[in-house]
mmCIF file of C-alpha atoms in Angstrom:
data_model
loop_
_atom_site.group_PDB
_atom_site.id
_atom_site.type_symbol
_atom_site.label_atom_id
_atom_site.label_comp_id
_atom_site.label_asym_id
_atom_site.label_seq_id
_atom_site.Cartn_x
_atom_site.Cartn_y
_atom_site.Cartn_z
ATOM 1 C CA MET Y 234 6.812 34.480 -50.553
ATOM 2 C CA SER Y 235 10.194 33.517 -49.188
ATOM 3 C CA THR Y 236 11.690 30.067 -49.733
ATOM 4 C CA HIS Y 237 11.274 29.452 -46.038
ATOM 5 C CA SER Y 238 7.533 29.835 -46.091
ATOM 6 C CA LEU Y 239 7.243 27.775 -49.295
ATOM 7 C CA GLU Y 240 9.045 24.964 -47.493
ATOM 8 C CA ASP Y 241 6.778 25.324 -44.483
ATOM 9 C CA ARG Y 242 3.721 25.108 -46.681
ATOM 10 C CA PHE Y 243 5.173 22.083 -48.463
ATOM 11 C CA GLN Y 244 5.855 20.287 -45.181
ATOM 12 C CA HIS Y 245 2.395 21.222 -43.945
ATOM 13 C CA LEU Y 246 0.822 19.515 -46.992
ATOM 14 C CA ILE Y 247 2.949 16.409 -46.425
ATOM 15 C CA ASP Y 248 2.086 16.319 -42.721
ATOM 16 C CA HIS Y 249 -1.587 16.325 -43.701
ATOM 17 C CA GLU Y 250 -1.136 13.343 -46.059
ATOM 18 C CA GLU Y 251 -1.553 15.495 -49.176
ATOM 19 C CA LYS Y 252 0.205 14.191 -52.270
ATOM 20 C CA ILE Y 253 2.691 16.289 -54.215
ATOM 21 C CA GLU Y 254 2.169 16.407 -57.983
ATOM 22 C CA ALA Y 255 4.646 17.168 -60.778
ATOM 23 C CA ARG Y 256 3.822 20.870 -61.133
ATOM 24 C CA ASP Y 257 3.631 21.618 -57.414
ATOM 25 C CA TRP Y 258 6.450 23.500 -55.740
ATOM 26 C CA MET Y 259 8.940 21.191 -54.018
ATOM 27 C CA PRO Y 260 12.344 21.671 -52.376
ATOM 28 C CA ASP Y 261 15.285 20.900 -54.675
ATOM 29 C CA ALA Y 262 16.518 18.223 -52.292
ATOM 30 C CA TYR Y 263 13.095 16.496 -52.378
ATOM 31 C CA ARG Y 264 13.234 16.473 -56.176
ATOM 32 C CA LYS Y 265 16.823 15.155 -56.197
ATOM 33 C CA THR Y 266 16.100 12.449 -53.644
ATOM 34 C CA LEU Y 267 13.095 11.287 -55.655
ATOM 35 C CA ILE Y 268 15.004 11.248 -58.936
ATOM 36 C CA ARG Y 269 17.695 9.118 -57.312
ATOM 37 C CA GLN Y 270 15.305 6.761 -55.558
ATOM 38 C CA ILE Y 271 12.763 6.248 -58.354
ATOM 39 C CA SER Y 272 15.417 5.857 -61.051
ATOM 40 C CA GLN Y 273 17.335 3.347 -58.900
ATOM 41 C CA HIS Y 274 14.086 1.493 -58.563
ATOM 42 C CA ALA Y 275 13.563 1.609 -62.351
ATOM 43 C CA HIS Y 276 17.116 0.389 -63.006
ATOM 44 C CA SER Y 277 16.532 -2.461 -60.539
ATOM 45 C CA GLU Y 278 13.459 -3.624 -62.455
ATOM 46 C CA VAL Y 279 15.406 -3.615 -65.716
ATOM 47 C CA VAL Y 280 18.590 -5.265 -64.394
ATOM 48 C CA GLY Y 281 16.378 -7.641 -62.392
ATOM 49 C CA MET Y 282 15.285 -9.229 -65.656
ATOM 50 C CA LEU Y 283 18.803 -10.605 -66.225
ATOM 51 C CA PRO Y 284 19.234 -13.254 -63.496
ATOM 52 C CA GLU Y 285 15.821 -14.720 -64.312
ATOM 53 C CA SER Y 286 16.064 -14.594 -68.082
ATOM 54 C CA ASN Y 287 19.074 -16.885 -67.598
ATOM 55 C CA TRP Y 288 16.569 -19.720 -66.958
ATOM 56 C CA ILE Y 289 13.811 -19.017 -69.498
ATOM 57 C CA THR Y 290 15.187 -21.415 -72.096
ATOM 58 C CA ARG Y 291 15.814 -24.082 -69.465
ATOM 59 C CA ALA Y 292 12.525 -23.913 -67.548
ATOM 60 C CA PRO Y 293 11.450 -27.483 -66.690
ATOM 61 C CA SER Y 294 7.982 -27.282 -68.301
ATOM 62 C CA LEU Y 295 5.966 -25.125 -70.674
ATOM 63 C CA LYS Y 296 3.848 -23.926 -67.753
ATOM 64 C CA ARG Y 297 6.920 -22.751 -65.835
ATOM 65 C CA LYS Y 298 8.383 -21.151 -68.941
ATOM 66 C CA LEU Y 299 5.193 -19.165 -69.654
ATOM 67 C CA ALA Y 300 4.996 -17.967 -66.050
ATOM 68 C CA LEU Y 301 8.647 -16.927 -66.009
ATOM 69 C CA LEU Y 302 8.311 -15.106 -69.346
ATOM 70 C CA ALA Y 303 5.248 -13.280 -68.020
ATOM 71 C CA LYS Y 304 7.121 -12.277 -64.876
ATOM 72 C CA VAL Y 305 10.173 -10.978 -66.736
ATOM 73 C CA GLN Y 306 7.854 -9.131 -69.138
ATOM 74 C CA ASP Y 307 6.143 -7.483 -66.135
ATOM 75 C CA GLU Y 308 9.493 -6.307 -64.834
ATOM 76 C CA GLY Y 309 10.292 -4.590 -68.123
ATOM 77 C CA GLY Y 310 6.934 -2.832 -67.835
ATOM 78 C CA HIS Y 311 7.611 -1.842 -64.229
ATOM 79 C CA GLY Y 312 10.883 -0.270 -65.300
ATOM 80 C CA LEU Y 313 8.923 1.766 -67.830
ATOM 81 C CA TYR Y 314 6.353 3.013 -65.280
ATOM 82 C CA LEU Y 315 9.146 4.091 -62.979
ATOM 83 C CA TYR Y 316 11.268 5.789 -65.651
ATOM 84 C CA SER Y 317 8.150 7.707 -66.710
ATOM 85 C CA ALA Y 318 7.468 8.749 -63.112
ATOM 86 C CA THR Y 319 11.085 9.939 -62.814
ATOM 87 C CA GLU Y 320 10.758 11.985 -65.995
ATOM 88 C CA THR Y 321 7.895 14.007 -64.429
ATOM 89 C CA LEU Y 322 10.608 15.466 -62.159
ATOM 90 C CA GLY Y 323 12.446 17.070 -65.072
ATOM 91 C CA ILE Y 324 15.126 14.574 -66.119
ATOM 92 C CA SER Y 325 15.191 12.893 -69.530
ATOM 93 C CA ARG Y 326 15.011 9.164 -70.258
ATOM 94 C CA ASP Y 327 18.323 9.376 -72.111
ATOM 95 C CA GLU Y 328 20.069 10.840 -69.065
ATOM 96 C CA LEU Y 329 18.662 8.124 -66.842
ATOM 97 C CA ILE Y 330 19.753 5.323 -69.162
ATOM 98 C CA GLU Y 331 23.175 6.907 -69.479
ATOM 99 C CA GLN Y 332 23.528 6.992 -65.688
ATOM 100 C CA LEU Y 333 22.773 3.269 -65.553
ATOM 101 C CA LEU Y 334 25.060 2.278 -68.420
ATOM 102 C CA THR Y 335 28.024 4.331 -67.209
ATOM 103 C CA GLY Y 336 27.703 2.867 -63.720
ATOM 104 C CA LYS Y 337 26.926 6.278 -62.198
ATOM 105 C CA ALA Y 338 23.527 5.111 -60.983
ATOM 106 C CA LYS Y 339 22.977 2.172 -58.659
ATOM 107 C CA TYR Y 340 20.441 -0.628 -58.824
ATOM 108 C CA SER Y 341 19.468 -3.144 -56.167
ATOM 109 C CA SER Y 342 22.524 -5.201 -55.159
ATOM 110 C CA ILE Y 343 20.509 -8.412 -55.036
ATOM 111 C CA PHE Y 344 20.730 -8.709 -58.816
ATOM 112 C CA ASN Y 345 24.504 -9.062 -58.630
ATOM 113 C CA TYR Y 346 24.130 -12.632 -57.374
ATOM 114 C CA PRO Y 347 24.054 -15.564 -59.827
ATOM 115 C CA THR Y 348 21.144 -17.944 -60.518
ATOM 116 C CA LEU Y 349 22.847 -21.340 -60.317
ATOM 117 C CA SER Y 350 19.919 -23.768 -60.434
ATOM 118 C CA TRP Y 351 16.205 -23.830 -61.272
ATOM 119 C CA ALA Y 352 15.457 -23.606 -57.543
ATOM 120 C CA ASP Y 353 17.014 -20.120 -57.621
ATOM 121 C CA ILE Y 354 14.090 -18.965 -59.757
ATOM 122 C CA GLY Y 355 11.751 -20.165 -57.024
ATOM 123 C CA ALA Y 356 13.857 -18.528 -54.317
ATOM 124 C CA ILE Y 357 13.950 -15.218 -56.206
ATOM 125 C CA GLY Y 358 10.176 -15.172 -56.581
ATOM 126 C CA TRP Y 359 9.567 -16.104 -52.983
ATOM 127 C CA LEU Y 360 12.308 -14.143 -51.177
ATOM 128 C CA VAL Y 361 13.493 -11.374 -53.505
ATOM 129 C CA ASP Y 362 10.042 -10.472 -54.791
ATOM 130 C CA GLY Y 363 8.651 -10.996 -51.302
ATOM 131 C CA ALA Y 364 11.116 -8.445 -49.936
ATOM 132 C CA ALA Y 365 10.466 -6.074 -52.841
ATOM 133 C CA ILE Y 366 6.689 -6.304 -52.326
ATOM 134 C CA MET Y 367 7.092 -5.540 -48.598
ATOM 135 C CA ASN Y 368 8.893 -2.338 -49.572
ATOM 136 C CA GLN Y 369 6.587 -1.481 -52.464
ATOM 137 C CA VAL Y 370 3.333 -1.910 -50.546
ATOM 138 C CA ALA Y 371 4.613 0.737 -48.119
ATOM 139 C CA LEU Y 372 5.588 2.970 -51.062
ATOM 140 C CA CYS Y 373 2.009 2.982 -52.401
ATOM 141 C CA ARG Y 374 1.563 5.707 -49.745
ATOM 142 C CA THR Y 375 4.663 7.691 -50.702
ATOM 143 C CA SER Y 376 4.131 11.459 -50.893
ATOM 144 C CA TYR Y 377 4.921 11.953 -54.587
ATOM 145 C CA GLY Y 378 1.776 11.245 -56.635
ATOM 146 C CA PRO Y 379 3.294 9.800 -59.840
ATOM 147 C CA TYR Y 380 5.547 7.456 -57.800
ATOM 148 C CA ALA Y 381 2.678 6.322 -55.577
ATOM 149 C CA ARG Y 382 0.466 5.588 -58.575
ATOM 150 C CA ALA Y 383 3.222 3.620 -60.307
ATOM 151 C CA MET Y 384 3.642 1.599 -57.087
ATOM 152 C CA VAL Y 385 -0.063 0.769 -56.888
ATOM 153 C CA ARG Y 386 0.008 -0.564 -60.441
ATOM 154 C CA ILE Y 387 3.224 -2.505 -59.820
ATOM 155 C CA CYS Y 388 1.996 -4.103 -56.584
ATOM 156 C CA LYS Y 389 -1.186 -5.218 -58.293
ATOM 157 C CA GLU Y 390 0.717 -6.859 -61.134
ATOM 158 C CA GLU Y 391 3.395 -8.289 -58.921
ATOM 159 C CA SER Y 392 1.078 -10.259 -56.681
ATOM 160 C CA PHE Y 393 1.586 -13.316 -58.878
ATOM 161 C CA HIS Y 394 5.394 -13.094 -58.869
ATOM 162 C CA GLN Y 395 5.901 -14.220 -55.301
ATOM 163 C CA ARG Y 396 3.323 -16.975 -55.577
ATOM 164 C CA GLN Y 397 4.836 -18.473 -58.716
ATOM 165 C CA GLY Y 398 8.212 -18.586 -56.942
ATOM 166 C CA TYR Y 399 6.768 -20.208 -53.858
ATOM 167 C CA ASP Y 400 4.885 -22.662 -56.065
ATOM 168 C CA ILE Y 401 8.160 -23.705 -57.718
ATOM 169 C CA LEU Y 402 9.768 -24.370 -54.326
ATOM 170 C CA LEU Y 403 6.698 -26.125 -52.964
ATOM 171 C CA THR Y 404 6.670 -28.512 -55.929
ATOM 172 C CA MET Y 405 10.399 -29.218 -55.646
ATOM 173 C CA SER Y 406 10.198 -29.681 -51.880
ATOM 174 C CA LYS Y 407 7.778 -32.558 -52.494
ATOM 175 C CA GLY Y 408 10.152 -34.080 -55.037
ATOM 176 C CA SER Y 409 13.321 -36.188 -54.899
ATOM 177 C CA ASP Y 410 16.048 -35.760 -52.292
ATOM 178 C CA GLU Y 411 18.132 -34.028 -54.919
ATOM 179 C CA GLN Y 412 15.358 -31.523 -55.615
ATOM 180 C CA LYS Y 413 14.922 -30.877 -51.888
ATOM 181 C CA GLU Y 414 18.649 -30.211 -51.637
ATOM 182 C CA MET Y 415 18.428 -27.755 -54.513
ATOM 183 C CA VAL Y 416 15.689 -25.846 -52.669
ATOM 184 C CA GLN Y 417 17.702 -25.725 -49.449
ATOM 185 C CA ASP Y 418 20.847 -24.658 -51.304
ATOM 186 C CA ALA Y 419 19.042 -21.861 -53.156
ATOM 187 C CA VAL Y 420 17.437 -20.577 -49.946
ATOM 188 C CA ASN Y 421 20.813 -20.710 -48.170
ATOM 189 C CA ARG Y 422 22.298 -18.440 -50.814
ATOM 190 C CA TRP Y 423 19.369 -16.005 -51.228
ATOM 191 C CA TRP Y 424 18.241 -15.525 -47.609
ATOM 192 C CA TRP Y 425 20.879 -13.068 -46.389
ATOM 193 C CA PRO Y 426 21.091 -10.989 -49.585
ATOM 194 C CA SER Y 427 17.271 -10.707 -49.401
ATOM 195 C CA LEU Y 428 17.504 -9.267 -45.886
ATOM 196 C CA MET Y 429 20.123 -6.808 -47.165
ATOM 197 C CA MET Y 430 17.658 -5.528 -49.780
ATOM 198 C CA PHE Y 431 16.049 -3.306 -47.140
ATOM 199 C CA GLY Y 432 19.295 -1.358 -46.782
ATOM 200 C CA PRO Y 433 21.526 -0.566 -43.783
ATOM 201 C CA ASN Y 434 20.229 -0.568 -40.210
ATOM 202 C CA ASP Y 435 18.329 2.585 -39.288
ATOM 203 C CA GLU Y 436 21.153 4.056 -37.211
ATOM 204 C CA ALA Y 437 23.532 3.602 -40.179
ATOM 205 C CA SER Y 438 21.160 5.137 -42.717
ATOM 206 C CA PRO Y 439 21.728 8.892 -42.447
ATOM 207 C CA ASN Y 440 19.344 10.031 -45.218
ATOM 208 C CA SER Y 441 16.424 8.012 -43.908
ATOM 209 C CA ALA Y 442 15.202 10.587 -41.371
ATOM 210 C CA GLN Y 443 14.701 13.285 -44.013
ATOM 211 C CA SER Y 444 13.016 10.809 -46.369
ATOM 212 C CA MET Y 445 10.680 9.752 -43.570
ATOM 213 C CA LYS Y 446 9.894 13.399 -42.761
ATOM 214 C CA TRP Y 447 9.050 14.014 -46.405
ATOM 215 C CA LYS Y 448 7.112 10.724 -46.436
ATOM 216 C CA ILE Y 449 9.061 9.525 -49.435
ATOM 217 C CA LYS Y 450 9.719 6.508 -47.224
ATOM 218 C CA ARG Y 451 6.856 5.412 -45.019
ATOM 219 C CA LEU Y 452 8.553 2.708 -42.956
ATOM 220 C CA SER Y 453 12.193 2.449 -41.888
ATOM 221 C CA ASN Y 454 14.624 -0.155 -43.259
ATOM 222 C CA ASP Y 455 14.576 -2.131 -40.004
ATOM 223 C CA GLU Y 456 10.788 -2.043 -39.677
ATOM 224 C CA LEU Y 457 10.374 -3.384 -43.216
ATOM 225 C CA ARG Y 458 13.046 -6.040 -42.647
ATOM 226 C CA GLN Y 459 11.340 -7.231 -39.449
ATOM 227 C CA ARG Y 460 7.978 -7.449 -41.223
ATOM 228 C CA PHE Y 461 9.586 -9.504 -43.975
ATOM 229 C CA VAL Y 462 11.202 -11.927 -41.527
ATOM 230 C CA ASP Y 463 7.948 -12.305 -39.580
ATOM 231 C CA ALA Y 464 5.991 -13.053 -42.753
ATOM 232 C CA THR Y 465 8.586 -15.406 -44.235
ATOM 233 C CA VAL Y 466 9.476 -17.751 -41.358
ATOM 234 C CA PRO Y 467 6.054 -19.519 -41.311
ATOM 235 C CA GLN Y 468 6.272 -19.879 -45.103
ATOM 236 C CA ALA Y 469 9.681 -21.561 -44.739
ATOM 237 C CA GLU Y 470 8.194 -23.986 -42.208
ATOM 238 C CA ILE Y 471 5.500 -25.035 -44.686
ATOM 239 C CA LEU Y 472 8.242 -25.670 -47.263
ATOM 240 C CA GLY Y 473 10.039 -27.789 -44.687
ATOM 241 C CA ILE Y 474 13.353 -25.991 -45.105
ATOM 242 C CA GLN Y 475 15.798 -24.393 -42.704
ATOM 243 C CA LEU Y 476 16.499 -20.677 -42.984
ATOM 244 C CA PRO Y 477 20.304 -20.346 -42.686
ATOM 245 C CA ASP Y 478 20.355 -18.425 -39.398
ATOM 246 C CA PRO Y 479 21.017 -20.282 -36.099
ATOM 247 C CA LEU Y 480 19.879 -17.216 -34.123
ATOM 248 C CA LEU Y 481 16.476 -17.065 -35.789
ATOM 249 C CA GLN Y 482 13.770 -17.612 -33.184
ATOM 250 C CA TYR Y 483 10.449 -16.221 -32.054
ATOM 251 C CA ASN Y 484 10.683 -13.664 -29.284
ATOM 252 C CA GLU Y 485 7.504 -13.834 -27.209
ATOM 253 C CA ALA Y 486 8.213 -10.539 -25.456
ATOM 254 C CA ARG Y 487 8.665 -8.594 -28.698
ATOM 255 C CA GLY Y 488 6.057 -10.527 -30.654
ATOM 256 C CA HIS Y 489 8.570 -10.786 -33.501
ATOM 257 C CA TYR Y 490 11.269 -13.121 -34.750
ATOM 258 C CA ASP Y 491 14.804 -12.309 -33.636
ATOM 259 C CA PHE Y 492 17.469 -12.881 -36.245
ATOM 260 C CA GLY Y 493 21.252 -12.881 -36.435
ATOM 261 C CA PRO Y 494 23.504 -10.001 -37.507
ATOM 262 C CA ILE Y 495 23.761 -9.157 -41.188
ATOM 263 C CA ASP Y 496 27.166 -9.173 -42.885
ATOM 264 C CA TRP Y 497 27.221 -5.520 -43.933
ATOM 265 C CA GLU Y 498 30.768 -5.868 -45.203
ATOM 266 C CA GLU Y 499 29.447 -8.155 -47.937
ATOM 267 C CA PHE Y 500 26.636 -5.702 -48.692
ATOM 268 C CA PHE Y 501 28.965 -2.734 -49.139
ATOM 269 C CA GLU Y 502 31.381 -4.805 -51.222
ATOM 270 C CA VAL Y 503 28.555 -5.652 -53.649
ATOM 271 C CA VAL Y 504 27.321 -2.027 -53.682
ATOM 272 C CA ALA Y 505 30.887 -0.944 -54.474
ATOM 273 C CA GLY Y 506 30.821 -3.133 -57.575
ATOM 274 C CA ASN Y 507 32.623 -6.216 -56.270
ATOM 275 C CA GLY Y 508 29.737 -8.678 -56.113
ATOM 276 C CA PRO Y 509 29.804 -11.972 -58.037
ATOM 277 C CA CYS Y 510 28.000 -10.589 -61.134
ATOM 278 C CA ASN Y 511 28.278 -6.763 -61.110
ATOM 279 C CA LYS Y 512 30.446 -6.598 -64.216
ATOM 280 C CA GLU Y 513 28.438 -9.217 -66.070
ATOM 281 C CA ARG Y 514 25.128 -7.441 -65.377
ATOM 282 C CA LEU Y 515 26.319 -4.027 -66.507
ATOM 283 C CA ALA Y 516 27.994 -5.483 -69.577
ATOM 284 C CA ALA Y 517 24.737 -7.238 -70.494
ATOM 285 C CA ARG Y 518 22.816 -3.951 -70.232
ATOM 286 C CA VAL Y 519 25.398 -2.053 -72.297
ATOM 287 C CA LYS Y 520 25.367 -4.777 -74.936
ATOM 288 C CA ALA Y 521 21.556 -4.834 -75.079
ATOM 289 C CA HIS Y 522 21.531 -1.060 -75.518
ATOM 290 C CA GLU Y 523 24.121 -1.196 -78.284
ATOM 291 C CA ILE Y 524 22.612 -4.036 -80.267
ATOM 292 C CA GLY Y 525 19.205 -2.378 -79.900
ATOM 293 C CA ALA Y 526 20.456 0.832 -81.560
ATOM 294 C CA TRP Y 527 19.176 -0.171 -85.006
ATOM 295 C CA VAL Y 528 15.618 -0.520 -83.635
ATOM 296 C CA ARG Y 529 15.659 3.053 -82.343
ATOM 297 C CA GLU Y 530 17.203 4.306 -85.598
ATOM 298 C CA ALA Y 531 14.668 2.428 -87.716
ATOM 299 C CA ALA Y 532 11.739 3.804 -85.681
ATOM 300 C CA THR Y 533 13.044 7.371 -86.075
ATOM 301 C CA ALA Y 534 13.667 6.901 -89.800
ATOM 302 C CA TYR Y 535 10.162 5.494 -90.260
ATOM 303 C CA ALA Y 536 8.569 8.400 -88.356
ATOM 304 C CA GLU Y 537 10.582 10.845 -90.483
ATOM 305 C CA LYS Y 538 9.438 9.128 -93.673
ATOM 306 C CA GLN Y 539 5.776 9.257 -92.595
ATOM 307 C CA LYS Y 540 6.107 12.960 -91.785
ATOM 308 C CA ASN Y 541 7.601 13.694 -95.221
ATOM 309 C CA LYS Y 542 4.798 11.723 -96.850
ATOM 310 C CA ILE Y 543 2.177 13.887 -95.135
ATOM 311 C CA ILE Y 544 4.016 17.094 -96.068
ATOM 312 C CA SER Y 545 4.280 16.058 -99.727
ATOM 313 C CA THR Y 546 0.573 15.090 -99.792
ATOM 314 C CA VAL Y 547 -0.367 18.449 -98.292
ATOM 315 C CA SER Y 548 1.826 20.445 -100.695
ATOM 316 C CA VAL Y 549 0.412 18.586 -103.717
ATOM 317 C CA ALA Y 550 -3.109 19.403 -102.563
ATOM 318 C CA MET R 207 -16.950 28.853 -83.530
ATOM 319 C CA ARG R 208 -17.296 26.593 -86.554
ATOM 320 C CA ASP R 209 -13.502 26.385 -86.855
ATOM 321 C CA TRP R 210 -12.797 26.043 -83.152
ATOM 322 C CA PRO R 211 -11.161 22.743 -82.388
ATOM 323 C CA LEU R 212 -12.620 20.187 -80.014
ATOM 324 C CA TYR R 213 -10.698 19.669 -76.769
ATOM 325 C CA GLU R 214 -10.846 16.577 -74.579
ATOM 326 C CA ILE R 215 -10.907 17.539 -70.894
ATOM 327 C CA PHE R 216 -9.181 15.664 -68.050
ATOM 328 C CA ILE R 217 -9.713 16.578 -64.391
ATOM 329 C CA ARG R 218 -7.693 15.559 -61.342
ATOM 330 C CA SER R 219 -10.188 15.464 -58.495
ATOM 331 C CA LYS R 220 -7.537 15.355 -55.756
ATOM 332 C CA ASN R 221 -3.740 15.293 -55.559
ATOM 333 C CA GLY R 222 -2.588 11.689 -55.629
ATOM 334 C CA LEU R 223 -5.215 10.615 -58.171
ATOM 335 C CA ASN R 224 -4.876 10.434 -61.961
ATOM 336 C CA HIS R 225 -6.444 13.007 -64.243
ATOM 337 C CA LYS R 226 -9.626 11.417 -65.556
ATOM 338 C CA HIS R 227 -11.445 12.078 -68.791
ATOM 339 C CA VAL R 228 -14.674 13.965 -68.086
ATOM 340 C CA GLY R 229 -15.858 15.157 -71.528
ATOM 341 C CA SER R 230 -15.039 17.626 -74.264
ATOM 342 C CA LEU R 231 -15.728 21.177 -75.427
ATOM 343 C CA HIS R 232 -14.885 23.590 -78.240
ATOM 344 C CA ALA R 233 -12.481 26.474 -77.685
ATOM 345 C CA SER R 234 -10.378 28.845 -79.786
ATOM 346 C CA ASP R 235 -7.129 27.858 -78.059
ATOM 347 C CA PRO R 236 -5.881 25.732 -75.124
ATOM 348 C CA GLN R 237 -6.077 28.577 -72.586
ATOM 349 C CA MET R 238 -9.726 29.174 -73.436
ATOM 350 C CA ALA R 239 -10.321 25.435 -73.222
ATOM 351 C CA ILE R 240 -8.976 25.465 -69.652
ATOM 352 C CA GLN R 241 -11.170 28.417 -68.693
ATOM 353 C CA ASN R 242 -14.240 26.822 -70.211
ATOM 354 C CA ALA R 243 -13.427 23.445 -68.649
ATOM 355 C CA ARG R 244 -13.161 25.160 -65.299
ATOM 356 C CA ASP R 245 -16.653 26.638 -65.766
ATOM 357 C CA VAL R 246 -18.231 23.504 -67.205
ATOM 358 C CA TYR R 247 -16.621 20.735 -65.193
ATOM 359 C CA THR R 248 -15.458 22.119 -61.829
ATOM 360 C CA ARG R 249 -18.327 24.215 -60.553
ATOM 361 C CA ARG R 250 -18.716 22.007 -57.482
ATOM 362 C CA ASN R 251 -15.097 21.522 -56.469
ATOM 363 C CA GLU R 252 -14.667 18.528 -58.728
ATOM 364 C CA GLY R 253 -11.056 19.258 -59.419
ATOM 365 C CA VAL R 254 -7.654 20.617 -58.424
ATOM 366 C CA SER R 255 -6.033 20.390 -61.877
ATOM 367 C CA ILE R 256 -7.171 20.431 -65.517
ATOM 368 C CA TRP R 257 -5.556 18.963 -68.632
ATOM 369 C CA VAL R 258 -6.861 19.855 -72.082
ATOM 370 C CA VAL R 259 -5.816 17.993 -75.234
ATOM 371 C CA GLU R 260 -6.940 18.881 -78.725
ATOM 372 C CA ALA R 261 -9.081 15.919 -79.780
ATOM 373 C CA ASN R 262 -7.384 15.488 -83.129
ATOM 374 C CA HIS R 263 -4.069 15.040 -81.311
ATOM 375 C CA ILE R 264 -5.387 11.840 -79.779
ATOM 376 C CA THR R 265 -4.602 8.693 -81.719
ATOM 377 C CA ALA R 266 -7.137 6.046 -80.789
ATOM 378 C CA SER R 267 -7.095 2.309 -81.392
ATOM 379 C CA ASN R 268 -9.553 1.094 -84.004
ATOM 380 C CA PRO R 269 -12.563 -0.730 -82.462
ATOM 381 C CA ASP R 270 -12.262 -3.297 -85.270
ATOM 382 C CA ASP R 271 -8.827 -4.208 -83.881
ATOM 383 C CA ALA R 272 -10.109 -4.920 -80.377
ATOM 384 C CA GLU R 273 -9.991 -8.684 -80.834
ATOM 385 C CA VAL R 274 -6.438 -8.659 -82.146
ATOM 386 C CA LEU R 275 -5.254 -6.280 -79.451
ATOM 387 C CA PHE R 276 -6.923 -7.620 -76.357
ATOM 388 C CA ASP R 277 -7.951 -11.243 -76.819
ATOM 389 C CA PRO R 278 -4.403 -12.628 -76.476
ATOM 390 C CA ALA R 279 -4.454 -11.667 -72.780
ATOM 391 C CA THR R 280 -7.539 -13.724 -71.956
ATOM 392 C CA ASP R 281 -5.905 -17.172 -71.977
ATOM 393 C CA LYS R 282 -2.823 -16.080 -70.027
ATOM 394 C CA ILE R 283 -4.248 -17.139 -66.704
ATOM 395 C CA TYR R 284 -0.768 -17.647 -65.261
ATOM 396 C CA ARG R 285 -0.449 -13.844 -65.044
ATOM 397 C CA HIS R 286 -2.896 -13.894 -62.130
ATOM 398 C CA PRO R 287 -2.063 -14.869 -58.546
ATOM 399 C CA THR R 288 -5.087 -17.160 -58.317
ATOM 400 C CA PHE R 289 -3.432 -19.507 -60.838
ATOM 401 C CA TYR R 290 -1.019 -20.639 -58.104
ATOM 402 C CA GLU R 291 -2.602 -22.676 -55.342
ATOM 403 C CA LEU R 292 -1.266 -22.076 -51.871
ATOM 404 C CA PRO R 293 -1.319 -24.646 -49.071
ATOM 405 C CA GLU R 294 -4.239 -24.343 -46.627
ATOM 406 C CA ALA R 295 -1.932 -23.173 -43.852
ATOM 407 C CA LEU R 296 -0.857 -20.209 -45.959
ATOM 408 C CA LYS R 297 -3.774 -18.256 -47.284
ATOM 409 C CA HIS R 298 -2.204 -14.845 -47.319
ATOM 410 C CA MET R 299 0.739 -14.207 -49.613
#
């Protein structure tokens, strides 16, 4: 069979909503795109633990601390599911980690913003996780089986993340004037970066068409962004806060909220490594990897010792 | 046959779904285990893919440890969305 007909057959399967599994034939570019996308997603889960862990020791109550710990713990687990899914495509965990630590691989730019007050933890849960869930629910139907299954598991676990964030903001918004100001300030800072999480506008996203054809992506960046805005505005009203966009208003004709233009210059600056916390985040990951070296060495040494024990027992017998 | 190892058999019923444990059988080697699994477990189109794993390669948790392993999760109710009450106006998040 020629490559051409293999590709036709592959596309035919995709068109008929069949899933692709690890041992199935796939075009090289499909494999490469998936490795890049799923590993970026994995890196984002892992780096995403950093801004939130900043507040674990300073959570205002034991209840909030337990919830935040549980959320950060989930994110570590989500990174693991996604790294494992990436490895089914023929790349090693070590290579993936190296790509993150050397800065060769990207992670979601949102995590390069700082968490300045406790209200930021609420805003991250509500807006950042809300945006992530919007994207991830769509990805439960992605064409690559191991990725889709990881997404189903992640979405199920993540359903509490957004609620705990909203709950934090709801409580603070019923508090003192100072607490209300903290909520408004956090939302002011996180709103636009959250909208940027969906990526460039469709016409400025050249790889999107191929990813849509392969059903790696199921909805376009702009479609997902619109869904997020539509879902979030009523939630902001219940909180009694203003979303920082004077152009935000319901468009009867479209049946959607219109919103103002996004500052893509800021987005690309952060992607390029010039956001407020890029260097700090990467340095924290590198440091964690380095100071964790003894754990990996000890585990290997222990496994080696156990193996030798078994061999010596066998040879004595 | 006496010395043939036991294999645990996992079948994927359809692309997109996980392989699922369906049972076990004896075979002289993994290839034979796949052939036998195909005859025993997929006679009615139950599967599109088979995994076989020698049973003694599976490390299982000890049932006596179940309490230690799994009980700590039961009181962590804050890991569930229902722990967080939403306002009446907002019942879907």
